[in-house]
Coordinates of C-alpha atoms in Angstrom, one line a residue:
M1 CA 101.8 69.6 118.4
R2 CA 98.2 70.8 118.9
Y3 CA 98.4 73.4 116.0
E4 CA 98.9 70.9 113.3
K5 CA 96.0 68.8 114.5
I6 CA 93.8 71.6 114.4
K7 CA 94.6 72.7 110.9
E8 CA 93.9 69.4 109.6
E9 CA 90.7 69.2 111.4
L10 CA 89.7 72.6 109.7
L11 CA 90.8 71.3 106.4
N12 CA 88.0 68.4 107.1
N13 CA 85.5 70.5 108.6
P14 CA 85.6 74.1 107.5
K15 CA 84.3 77.1 109.5
R16 CA 83.1 80.4 108.6
W17 CA 85.1 83.2 110.1
L18 CA 85.1 86.9 110.4
I19 CA 88.2 89.0 110.4
T20 CA 87.9 92.5 111.3
G21 CA 90.9 94.4 110.2
C22 CA 91.6 92.0 107.5
A23 CA 93.4 94.4 105.3
G24 CA 96.1 95.3 108.1
F25 CA 99.4 93.7 108.9
I26 CA 98.1 90.9 111.2
G27 CA 94.6 90.7 109.7
S28 CA 96.0 89.8 106.2
N29 CA 98.4 87.3 107.4
L30 CA 95.3 85.5 109.3
L31 CA 93.3 85.9 106.0
E32 CA 95.9 84.1 103.9
T33 CA 96.1 81.4 106.5
L34 CA 92.7 80.6 106.9
L35 CA 91.8 80.7 102.9
K36 CA 94.8 78.3 102.5
L37 CA 93.0 75.9 104.8
N38 CA 90.0 76.2 102.7
Q39 CA 87.9 78.1 105.1
K40 CA 85.3 80.6 104.5
V41 CA 86.3 84.1 105.5
I42 CA 84.5 87.4 105.6
G43 CA 86.7 90.4 105.9
L44 CA 85.7 93.9 107.5
D45 CA 88.1 96.9 107.0
N46 CA 87.7 100.8 106.8
F47 CA 91.3 101.1 105.3
S48 CA 92.4 103.4 108.1
T49 CA 95.5 102.0 108.9
G50 CA 95.0 98.5 106.4
H51 CA 95.9 98.7 102.7
Q52 CA 94.3 97.2 99.4
H53 CA 97.9 96.2 98.5
N54 CA 97.8 93.6 101.2
L55 CA 94.4 92.1 100.1
D56 CA 96.0 92.0 96.6
D57 CA 98.9 90.0 98.1
V58 CA 96.9 87.5 99.7
K59 CA 95.0 87.0 96.5
N60 CA 98.4 86.3 94.8
C61 CA 99.1 83.9 97.5
V62 CA 96.1 81.6 97.4
S63 CA 94.3 79.6 94.4
N64 CA 91.6 80.9 92.6
E65 CA 89.3 78.7 94.4
Q66 CA 90.3 79.6 97.6
W67 CA 90.0 83.3 96.8
K68 CA 86.5 82.7 96.0
N69 CA 85.8 81.7 99.6
F70 CA 86.5 85.2 100.6
S71 CA 84.1 88.3 100.9
F72 CA 84.8 91.8 102.0
I73 CA 83.0 94.6 103.5
K74 CA 84.3 97.9 103.4
G75 CA 83.2 99.5 106.8
D76 CA 84.0 100.5 110.4
I77 CA 83.5 98.9 113.7
S78 CA 82.3 101.9 115.0
D79 CA 79.0 101.6 113.2
Y80 CA 77.1 98.8 115.0
D81 CA 74.9 98.2 111.8
T82 CA 78.0 97.2 109.8
C83 CA 79.0 95.1 112.7
D84 CA 75.5 93.5 112.6
I85 CA 75.7 92.6 109.3
A86 CA 79.0 91.2 109.2
C87 CA 78.4 89.0 112.1
K88 CA 75.5 87.0 110.2
N89 CA 76.2 83.4 110.2
V90 CA 79.5 83.5 111.6
D91 CA 81.2 80.7 113.7
I92 CA 84.6 82.5 114.8
I93 CA 85.6 86.2 114.9
L94 CA 89.2 87.2 115.0
N95 CA 88.7 90.9 115.9
Q96 CA 92.1 92.9 114.8
A97 CA 90.4 95.9 113.9
A98 CA 91.9 98.8 116.2
L99 CA 93.9 102.0 116.2
G100 CA 97.3 100.5 117.4
S101 CA 100.3 102.8 118.8
V102 CA 100.9 104.4 121.9
P103 CA 102.0 107.7 120.6
R104 CA 98.8 107.9 118.4
S105 CA 96.8 107.5 121.6
I106 CA 98.5 109.9 123.5
D107 CA 98.3 112.5 120.3
N108 CA 94.5 111.7 120.1
P109 CA 92.8 109.7 122.8
V110 CA 89.2 110.2 121.4
I111 CA 89.8 108.7 118.2
S112 CA 91.7 105.7 119.8
N113 CA 88.7 105.4 122.2
N114 CA 86.3 105.6 119.2
S115 CA 87.8 102.4 117.6
N116 CA 89.1 100.6 120.3
V117 CA 86.5 100.6 123.1
T118 CA 83.3 101.7 121.2
G119 CA 84.1 99.6 118.2
F120 CA 85.1 96.9 120.2
L121 CA 82.1 96.9 122.1
N122 CA 80.0 97.0 118.7
I123 CA 81.6 94.0 117.3
L124 CA 81.4 92.3 120.7
T125 CA 77.6 93.0 121.2
A126 CA 76.9 92.2 117.5
A127 CA 78.5 88.6 117.7
K128 CA 76.7 88.0 120.9
E129 CA 73.4 88.7 119.4
N130 CA 74.2 86.8 116.0
G131 CA 75.2 83.8 118.2
V132 CA 78.7 83.8 117.0
K133 CA 80.4 80.8 118.7
R134 CA 83.7 82.2 119.4
F135 CA 85.2 85.8 119.6
V136 CA 89.0 86.3 119.6
Y137 CA 90.5 89.8 119.8
A138 CA 94.0 91.6 120.1
S139 CA 94.7 92.6 123.4
S140 CA 98.4 94.2 124.1
S141 CA 101.5 93.8 126.4
S142 CA 100.9 97.7 127.0
V143 CA 98.2 96.6 129.9
Y144 CA 101.3 95.6 132.0
G145 CA 102.1 99.3 132.3
D146 CA 104.7 100.3 134.8
S147 CA 105.1 96.8 136.3
V148 CA 108.6 96.1 136.8
E149 CA 108.3 92.1 137.0
L150 CA 110.1 89.9 134.5
P151 CA 108.6 87.8 132.6
K152 CA 105.2 89.1 132.7
V153 CA 102.5 87.1 134.2
E154 CA 98.9 87.5 132.9
E155 CA 97.4 87.9 136.4
R156 CA 99.5 90.8 137.6
T157 CA 99.7 94.1 135.9
G158 CA 100.7 97.7 136.8
S159 CA 99.6 101.1 136.2
L160 CA 98.9 102.0 132.8
L161 CA 100.7 104.4 130.9
S162 CA 99.0 105.5 128.0
P163 CA 95.5 105.7 126.5
Y164 CA 96.1 102.9 124.2
A165 CA 96.8 100.6 127.2
V166 CA 93.5 101.7 128.7
T167 CA 91.3 101.0 125.7
K168 CA 93.1 97.4 125.6
Y169 CA 92.4 96.8 129.4
V170 CA 88.8 98.0 128.8
N171 CA 88.6 95.2 126.2
E172 CA 89.5 92.5 128.6
L173 CA 87.2 93.8 131.2
Y174 CA 84.3 93.7 128.6
M175 CA 85.3 90.1 127.8
G176 CA 85.0 89.0 131.5
V177 CA 81.6 90.6 131.9
F178 CA 80.2 89.4 128.7
Y179 CA 81.2 85.8 130.0
K180 CA 79.6 86.5 133.3
C181 CA 76.4 88.1 132.1
Y182 CA 75.8 86.0 129.0
G183 CA 78.4 82.8 128.9
F184 CA 79.7 84.6 125.6
E185 CA 82.9 82.5 124.9
S186 CA 85.7 85.3 124.0
I187 CA 89.6 85.0 124.5
G188 CA 92.0 87.9 124.5
L189 CA 95.2 87.7 123.2
R190 CA 97.9 89.9 124.8
Y191 CA 100.4 90.7 121.6
F192 CA 104.1 91.5 122.1
N193 CA 105.8 93.5 119.7
V194 CA 104.6 91.4 116.4
F195 CA 106.5 91.7 113.2
G196 CA 106.9 90.1 110.0
R197 CA 105.5 90.4 106.4
R198 CA 103.3 93.1 105.3
Q199 CA 104.0 95.3 108.4
D200 CA 103.8 99.0 107.1
P201 CA 107.3 100.8 107.4
N202 CA 105.8 104.0 106.8
G203 CA 103.8 106.7 108.4
A204 CA 104.3 108.4 111.7
Y205 CA 103.4 105.5 114.0
A206 CA 105.4 102.8 112.3
A207 CA 106.6 99.8 114.2
V208 CA 110.2 99.8 114.8
M209 CA 111.2 96.6 113.0
P210 CA 109.7 97.4 109.6
K211 CA 110.6 101.1 110.0
W212 CA 114.2 100.3 110.7
I213 CA 114.6 97.5 108.1
S214 CA 113.1 100.3 105.3
S215 CA 115.3 102.9 106.6
I216 CA 118.6 100.8 106.3
L217 CA 117.6 99.6 102.8
N218 CA 116.9 103.0 101.7
G219 CA 120.0 104.7 103.2
E220 CA 118.0 106.7 105.6
N221 CA 118.7 107.4 109.6
V222 CA 117.9 104.8 112.0
Y223 CA 116.6 106.4 115.3
I224 CA 116.8 104.9 118.6
N225 CA 114.6 106.1 121.5
G226 CA 116.5 106.6 124.7
D227 CA 119.6 104.9 125.3
G228 CA 118.9 101.5 123.3
E229 CA 118.6 99.3 126.5
T230 CA 115.1 99.1 126.1
S231 CA 113.9 95.7 125.6
R232 CA 111.1 93.9 124.0
D233 CA 109.6 90.4 123.4
F234 CA 109.7 90.5 119.5
T235 CA 107.3 88.1 118.3
Y236 CA 107.0 86.8 114.7
I237 CA 103.7 86.9 113.0
D238 CA 103.6 83.0 112.3
N239 CA 103.4 82.7 116.3
V240 CA 100.3 85.1 116.4
I241 CA 98.7 83.3 113.6
Q242 CA 99.0 79.9 115.4
A243 CA 97.8 81.6 118.8
N244 CA 94.5 83.1 116.9
I245 CA 93.7 80.1 115.3
L246 CA 94.1 77.8 118.8
A247 CA 91.9 80.3 120.8
G248 CA 89.5 80.2 118.0
T249 CA 88.9 76.5 118.0
T250 CA 89.8 75.5 121.5
T251 CA 87.1 73.4 123.7
N252 CA 89.0 74.2 126.8
K253 CA 86.3 76.0 128.9
E254 CA 89.0 77.4 131.2
A255 CA 90.7 79.4 128.4
F256 CA 87.4 81.3 128.1
A257 CA 87.5 84.7 129.2
Q258 CA 91.0 84.8 129.7
A259 CA 93.9 87.0 128.2
F260 CA 97.0 85.3 127.2
N261 CA 100.3 86.3 126.4
T262 CA 101.1 85.9 122.8
A263 CA 104.9 86.2 122.6
A264 CA 108.2 84.1 121.8
G265 CA 109.2 84.3 125.4
G266 CA 112.4 86.0 124.9
R267 CA 113.8 89.3 125.3
E268 CA 116.0 91.9 123.3
T269 CA 117.4 95.4 123.6
L270 CA 117.2 97.8 121.0
N271 CA 120.7 98.1 120.6
N272 CA 121.0 94.3 119.9
L273 CA 118.1 94.3 117.5
Y274 CA 119.7 97.1 115.7
N275 CA 122.7 95.1 115.2
A276 CA 121.0 91.7 114.3
I277 CA 119.1 93.8 111.7
T278 CA 122.3 95.3 110.0
N279 CA 123.9 91.9 110.1
G280 CA 121.2 90.3 108.4
I281 CA 120.9 92.9 105.7
K282 CA 124.7 93.1 105.1
E283 CA 124.5 88.9 104.6
K284 CA 122.2 89.4 101.9
L285 CA 123.5 92.8 100.4
P286 CA 127.2 93.0 101.4
E287 CA 127.5 96.2 99.2
L288 CA 125.1 98.3 100.9
E289 CA 126.5 100.8 103.2
V290 CA 124.7 100.9 106.7
K291 CA 124.6 104.4 108.9
E292 CA 125.4 104.5 112.7
A293 CA 122.0 104.8 114.7
V294 CA 120.9 108.1 116.0
Y295 CA 120.1 108.2 119.5
R296 CA 117.3 110.5 120.7
D297 CA 114.7 111.2 123.9
F298 CA 112.7 108.4 125.2
R299 CA 109.3 108.1 123.9
A300 CA 106.5 109.0 126.3
G301 CA 104.3 105.9 127.4
D302 CA 106.8 103.6 126.6
I303 CA 107.4 100.4 128.8
R304 CA 111.0 99.9 129.8
H305 CA 111.3 96.2 129.4
S306 CA 108.9 93.9 128.2
N307 CA 109.1 89.9 128.2
A308 CA 106.4 87.3 128.5
N309 CA 105.7 84.3 130.4
I310 CA 103.7 82.0 127.9
N311 CA 103.2 79.0 130.2
K312 CA 99.4 79.8 130.2
A313 CA 98.9 79.8 126.8
K314 CA 100.9 76.7 126.5
E315 CA 99.0 74.6 128.9
L316 CA 95.4 76.1 128.0
L317 CA 95.6 76.3 124.2
G318 CA 98.3 74.1 123.5
Y319 CA 100.5 77.3 122.2
E320 CA 103.8 76.4 121.1
P321 CA 105.9 79.3 119.1
T322 CA 107.2 78.3 115.9
H323 CA 109.6 81.2 115.2
T324 CA 112.4 82.7 117.4
L325 CA 113.3 86.4 117.1
E326 CA 116.4 85.1 115.0
T327 CA 114.4 82.9 112.5
G328 CA 111.7 85.7 112.1
L329 CA 114.2 88.1 111.4
Q330 CA 115.7 86.1 108.6
E331 CA 112.3 85.9 107.0
S332 CA 111.2 89.4 107.4
I333 CA 114.5 91.0 106.1
A334 CA 114.1 88.5 103.1
W335 CA 110.5 89.7 102.4
Y336 CA 111.5 93.3 102.8
I337 CA 114.2 93.1 100.4
E338 CA 112.0 91.4 98.0
N339 CA 109.0 93.6 98.6
L340 CA 110.5 97.1 98.8
K341 CA 111.7 96.5 95.4
K342 CA 108.3 96.8 94.1

């Protein structure tokens, strides 16, 4: 497996990485993995959606020597000078900083654009100006818009359905232009409904997986938008970590200025997901009473069905998902049961 070989190479030849959004769900998991591989890591976050407790958790998961390889900058990618400072002497950037959530972007498109477009262009430009070797960033399956084709193939997208989708598509356009104009090596990862440890279950824009698990554990109502037959390619965090590290280290020139589906390659309805979560929780907490789900209106801007073709990532990056929805869900439920008690 290519990923295992790359991890061995990194242990023998450490790089200097910058993770933007390092205090967030995905960013903190990337940080933990890289520190365990004895890499030097700079982290940048403004704590708008990230949390100090995620960094504290990473510190508890690595050795003291590994933690000394981490330096943190509190700042915002919407400020170019901050980006310029963060990009000094960096080999690889994993840009996770963004304001996620389709509903958030519909509620406030200006703020989403400031972070996801202006901020993205700032960090991309600063990376180029500072001679960074590779720039990997979080794109999104939302760029497929109203396309009904399943599974989703990178080269064919539909009409965009939200301001958030627009911002991510603009990121991909900038990636292509920077490669043509400057030869700058960047790779986009179109995340498909990522879930796993440290994903925040709280707030108005919480993702469905942690929100439902938290609600069930706390005896609260679980709300399903629409008829529950909406489907998604739920992708466990470990698969996303693998894709980022592979993209950050690949020498395959065919991968540069490309966007890759980052998913498990499966599809599950919300109704089936709810049943899987409740069954998984009952196995661990048989005494827990679980309420019936409450159905409400469809949510504006949501794609009806989502399922990724991951052949391109397999062929050009060597990507091989290690976790299915089922195995990821087992690990996630165990993590939330343990950590929501704290």
